[in-house]
Coordinates of C-alpha atoms in Angstrom, one line a residue:
X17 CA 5.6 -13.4 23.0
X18 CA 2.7 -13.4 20.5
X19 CA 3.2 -11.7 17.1
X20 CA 0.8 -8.7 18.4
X21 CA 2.8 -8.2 21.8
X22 CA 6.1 -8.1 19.8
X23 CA 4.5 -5.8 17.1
X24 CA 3.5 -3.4 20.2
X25 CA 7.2 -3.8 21.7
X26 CA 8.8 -2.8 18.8
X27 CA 6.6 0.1 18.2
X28 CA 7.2 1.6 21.9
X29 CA 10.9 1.2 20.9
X30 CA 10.7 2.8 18.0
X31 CA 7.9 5.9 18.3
X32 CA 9.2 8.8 19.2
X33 CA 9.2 10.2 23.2
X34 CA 7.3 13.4 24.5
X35 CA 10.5 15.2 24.8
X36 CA 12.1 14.4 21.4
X37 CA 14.4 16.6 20.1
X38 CA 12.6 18.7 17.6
X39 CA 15.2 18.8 14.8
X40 CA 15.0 14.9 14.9
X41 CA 10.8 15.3 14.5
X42 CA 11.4 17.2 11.6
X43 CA 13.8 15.5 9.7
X44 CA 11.1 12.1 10.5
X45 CA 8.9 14.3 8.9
X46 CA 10.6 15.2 5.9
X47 CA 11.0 12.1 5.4
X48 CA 7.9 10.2 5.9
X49 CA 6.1 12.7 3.6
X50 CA 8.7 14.0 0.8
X51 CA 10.8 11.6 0.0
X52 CA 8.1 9.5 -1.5
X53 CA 8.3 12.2 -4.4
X54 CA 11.4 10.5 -5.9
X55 CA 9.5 8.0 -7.3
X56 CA 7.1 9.8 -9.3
X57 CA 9.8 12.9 -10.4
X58 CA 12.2 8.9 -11.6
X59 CA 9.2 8.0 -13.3
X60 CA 8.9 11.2 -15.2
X61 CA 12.8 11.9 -15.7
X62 CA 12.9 8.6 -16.8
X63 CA 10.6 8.5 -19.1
X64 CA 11.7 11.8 -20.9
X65 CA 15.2 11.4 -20.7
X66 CA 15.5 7.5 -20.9
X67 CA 16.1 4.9 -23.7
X68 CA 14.5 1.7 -24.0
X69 CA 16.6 0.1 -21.8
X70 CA 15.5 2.5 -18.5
X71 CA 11.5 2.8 -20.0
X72 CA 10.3 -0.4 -20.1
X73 CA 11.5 -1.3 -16.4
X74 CA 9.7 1.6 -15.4
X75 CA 6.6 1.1 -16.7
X76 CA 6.9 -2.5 -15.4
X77 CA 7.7 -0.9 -11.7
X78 CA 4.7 1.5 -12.0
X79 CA 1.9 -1.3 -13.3
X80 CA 3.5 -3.5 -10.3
X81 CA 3.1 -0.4 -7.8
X82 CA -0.2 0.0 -9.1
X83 CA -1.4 -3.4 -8.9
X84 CA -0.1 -3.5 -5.4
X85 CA -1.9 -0.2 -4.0
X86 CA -4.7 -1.7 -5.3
X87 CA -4.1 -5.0 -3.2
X88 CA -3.3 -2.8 -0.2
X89 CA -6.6 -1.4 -0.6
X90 CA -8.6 -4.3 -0.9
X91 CA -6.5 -5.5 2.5
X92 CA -7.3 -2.2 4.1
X93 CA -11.4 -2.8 3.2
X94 CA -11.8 -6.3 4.1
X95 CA -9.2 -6.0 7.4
X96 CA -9.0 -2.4 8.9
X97 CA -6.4 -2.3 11.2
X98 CA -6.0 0.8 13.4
X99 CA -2.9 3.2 13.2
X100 CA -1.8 3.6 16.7
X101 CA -3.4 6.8 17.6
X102 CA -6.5 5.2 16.9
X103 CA -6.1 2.6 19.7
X104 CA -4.8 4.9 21.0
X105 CA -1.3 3.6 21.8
X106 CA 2.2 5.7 21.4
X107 CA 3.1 9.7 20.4
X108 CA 1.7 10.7 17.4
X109 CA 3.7 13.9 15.4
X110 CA 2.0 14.0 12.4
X111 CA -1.4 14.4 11.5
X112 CA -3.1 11.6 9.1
X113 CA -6.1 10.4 8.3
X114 CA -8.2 7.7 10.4
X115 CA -7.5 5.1 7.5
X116 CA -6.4 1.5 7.4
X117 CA -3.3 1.1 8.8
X118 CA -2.0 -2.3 7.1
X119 CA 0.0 -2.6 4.8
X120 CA 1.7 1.3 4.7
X121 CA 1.0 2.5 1.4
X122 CA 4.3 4.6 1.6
X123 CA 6.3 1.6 2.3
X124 CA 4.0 -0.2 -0.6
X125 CA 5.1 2.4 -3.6
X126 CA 8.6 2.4 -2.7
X127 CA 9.4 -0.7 -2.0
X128 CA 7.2 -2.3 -4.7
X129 CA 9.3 0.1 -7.5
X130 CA 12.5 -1.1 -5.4
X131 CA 12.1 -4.8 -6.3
X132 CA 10.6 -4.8 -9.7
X133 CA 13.3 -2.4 -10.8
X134 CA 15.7 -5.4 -9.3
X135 CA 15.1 -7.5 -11.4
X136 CA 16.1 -5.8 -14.4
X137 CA 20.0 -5.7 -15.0
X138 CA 19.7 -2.1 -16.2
X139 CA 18.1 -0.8 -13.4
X140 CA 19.4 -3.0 -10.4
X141 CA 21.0 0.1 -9.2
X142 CA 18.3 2.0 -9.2
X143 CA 16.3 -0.4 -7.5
X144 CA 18.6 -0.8 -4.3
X145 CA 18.9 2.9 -3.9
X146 CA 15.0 3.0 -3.5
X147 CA 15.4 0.1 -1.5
X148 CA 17.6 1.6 0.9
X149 CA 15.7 4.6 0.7
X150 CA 12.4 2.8 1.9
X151 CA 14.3 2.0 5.5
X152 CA 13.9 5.6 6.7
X153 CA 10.3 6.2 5.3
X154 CA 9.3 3.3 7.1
X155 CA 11.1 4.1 10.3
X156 CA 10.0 7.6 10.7
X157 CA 6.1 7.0 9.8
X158 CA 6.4 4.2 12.8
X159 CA 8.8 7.0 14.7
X160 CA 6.3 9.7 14.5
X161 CA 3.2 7.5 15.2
X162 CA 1.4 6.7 12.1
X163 CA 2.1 2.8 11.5
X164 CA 2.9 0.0 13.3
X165 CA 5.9 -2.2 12.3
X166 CA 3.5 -4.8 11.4
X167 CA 2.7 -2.3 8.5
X168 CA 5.8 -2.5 7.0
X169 CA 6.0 -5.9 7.2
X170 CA 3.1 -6.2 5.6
X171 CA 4.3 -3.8 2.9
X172 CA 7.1 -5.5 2.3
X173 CA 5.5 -8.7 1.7
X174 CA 3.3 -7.1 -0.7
X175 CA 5.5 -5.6 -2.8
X176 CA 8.0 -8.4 -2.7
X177 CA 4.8 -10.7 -4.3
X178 CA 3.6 -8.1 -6.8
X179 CA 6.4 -7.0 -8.0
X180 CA 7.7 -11.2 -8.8
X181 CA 4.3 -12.0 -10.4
X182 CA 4.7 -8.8 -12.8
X183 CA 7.9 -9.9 -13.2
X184 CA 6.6 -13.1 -14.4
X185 CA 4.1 -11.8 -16.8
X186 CA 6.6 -9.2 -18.8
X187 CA 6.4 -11.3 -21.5
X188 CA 2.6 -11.3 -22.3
X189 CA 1.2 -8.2 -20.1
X190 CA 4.5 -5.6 -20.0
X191 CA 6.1 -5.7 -23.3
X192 CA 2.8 -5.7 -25.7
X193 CA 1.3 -3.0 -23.5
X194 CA 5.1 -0.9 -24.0
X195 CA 4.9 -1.6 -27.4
X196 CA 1.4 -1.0 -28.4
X197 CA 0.1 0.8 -26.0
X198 CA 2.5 3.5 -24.3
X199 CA 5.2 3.9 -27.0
X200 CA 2.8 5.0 -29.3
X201 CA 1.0 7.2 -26.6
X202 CA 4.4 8.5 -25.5
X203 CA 5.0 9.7 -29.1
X204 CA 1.6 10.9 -29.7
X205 CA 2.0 13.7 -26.7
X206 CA 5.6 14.6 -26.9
X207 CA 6.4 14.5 -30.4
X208 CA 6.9 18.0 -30.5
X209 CA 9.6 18.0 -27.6
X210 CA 11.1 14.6 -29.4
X211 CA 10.9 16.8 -32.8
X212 CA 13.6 19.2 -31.2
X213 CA 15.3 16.8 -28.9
X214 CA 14.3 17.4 -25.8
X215 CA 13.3 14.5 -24.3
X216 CA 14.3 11.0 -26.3
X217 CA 12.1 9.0 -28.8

């Protein structure tokens, strides 16, 4: 079986039948477009309420999330691989734009934060909870008809890449841009809540 016949098998297994229950559609749905929120709302928690210690892996995980959207993008541009309603192939349950299936972007974010938050002792915790939160965005966006699993392969790839090579360059890309760059930005627009100890220096 060749890698595309195996990608099709395992996206009839997995995509949702005609007669699904509808309590099981929703909940797919819930989670292939909400829980993707929790990075942005750790990001921001993090950043207000977090020391050094919790900041600087985070700002690490959202240049390495950035740099990997972009990567996706470029992929999606020069190779434009359908979603499976555009074949068409499948059930589809929730509406999306005709865009460039490979890699997921959902997958991407999540599972790019996931790993480069890994690497960090202070945040390892952190970064397998995401982790483990990634395996049901990627299931139900495949579930209700929106990616193939070759997506999330590819995603996971991706992310595994980016988030080592920004890894690699913390010491001459991450922590002068922390110091010099957003620390000094951070205090600039908050230093009225850090004034009155809202949110930590």
């Amino acid at each position: 079986m060749d890698n595309n016949s195996l990608n099709l098998a395992l996206f009839a297994y997995l995509n949702a039948a005609p007669d699904s229950d509808p309590r099981l559609l929703l909940m797919a749905e819930v989670l292939a477009v909400y829980l993707i929120w929790l990075v942005p709302a750790l990001l921001v928690i993090g950043w207000l309420r977090g020391s050094d210690r919790l900041k600087r892996p985070l700002l690490e995980a959202f240049i390495a999330t950035l740099l990997a959207l972009a990567a996706s993008w470029l992929i999606g541009a020069l190779w434009h691989t359908p979603r499976p309603f555009m074949v068409p192939v499948g059930q589809t349950f929730l509406e999306h734009a005709p865009t460039a299936a490979f890699p997921s972007n959902h997958a991407t974010i999540m599972l790019t934060m996931a790993f480069s938050l890994m690497l960090h002792g202070g945040t390892q915790r952190i970064g397998r909870y995401l982790l483990l939160l990634a395996l049901p965005v990627a299931w139900s966006r495949v579930y209700l008809g929106v990616h193939f699993p070759q997506d999330m392969l590819g995603a996971l790839l991706l992310a595994a890449g980016v988030a080592a090579l920004v890894g690699l360059s913390r010491g001459w890309l991450i922590l002068p841009f922390y110091h010099h760059v957003a620390r000094r930005l951070y205090h600039l627009l908050f230093a009225p809540l850090i004034s009155r100890g809202w949110v930590e220096r």
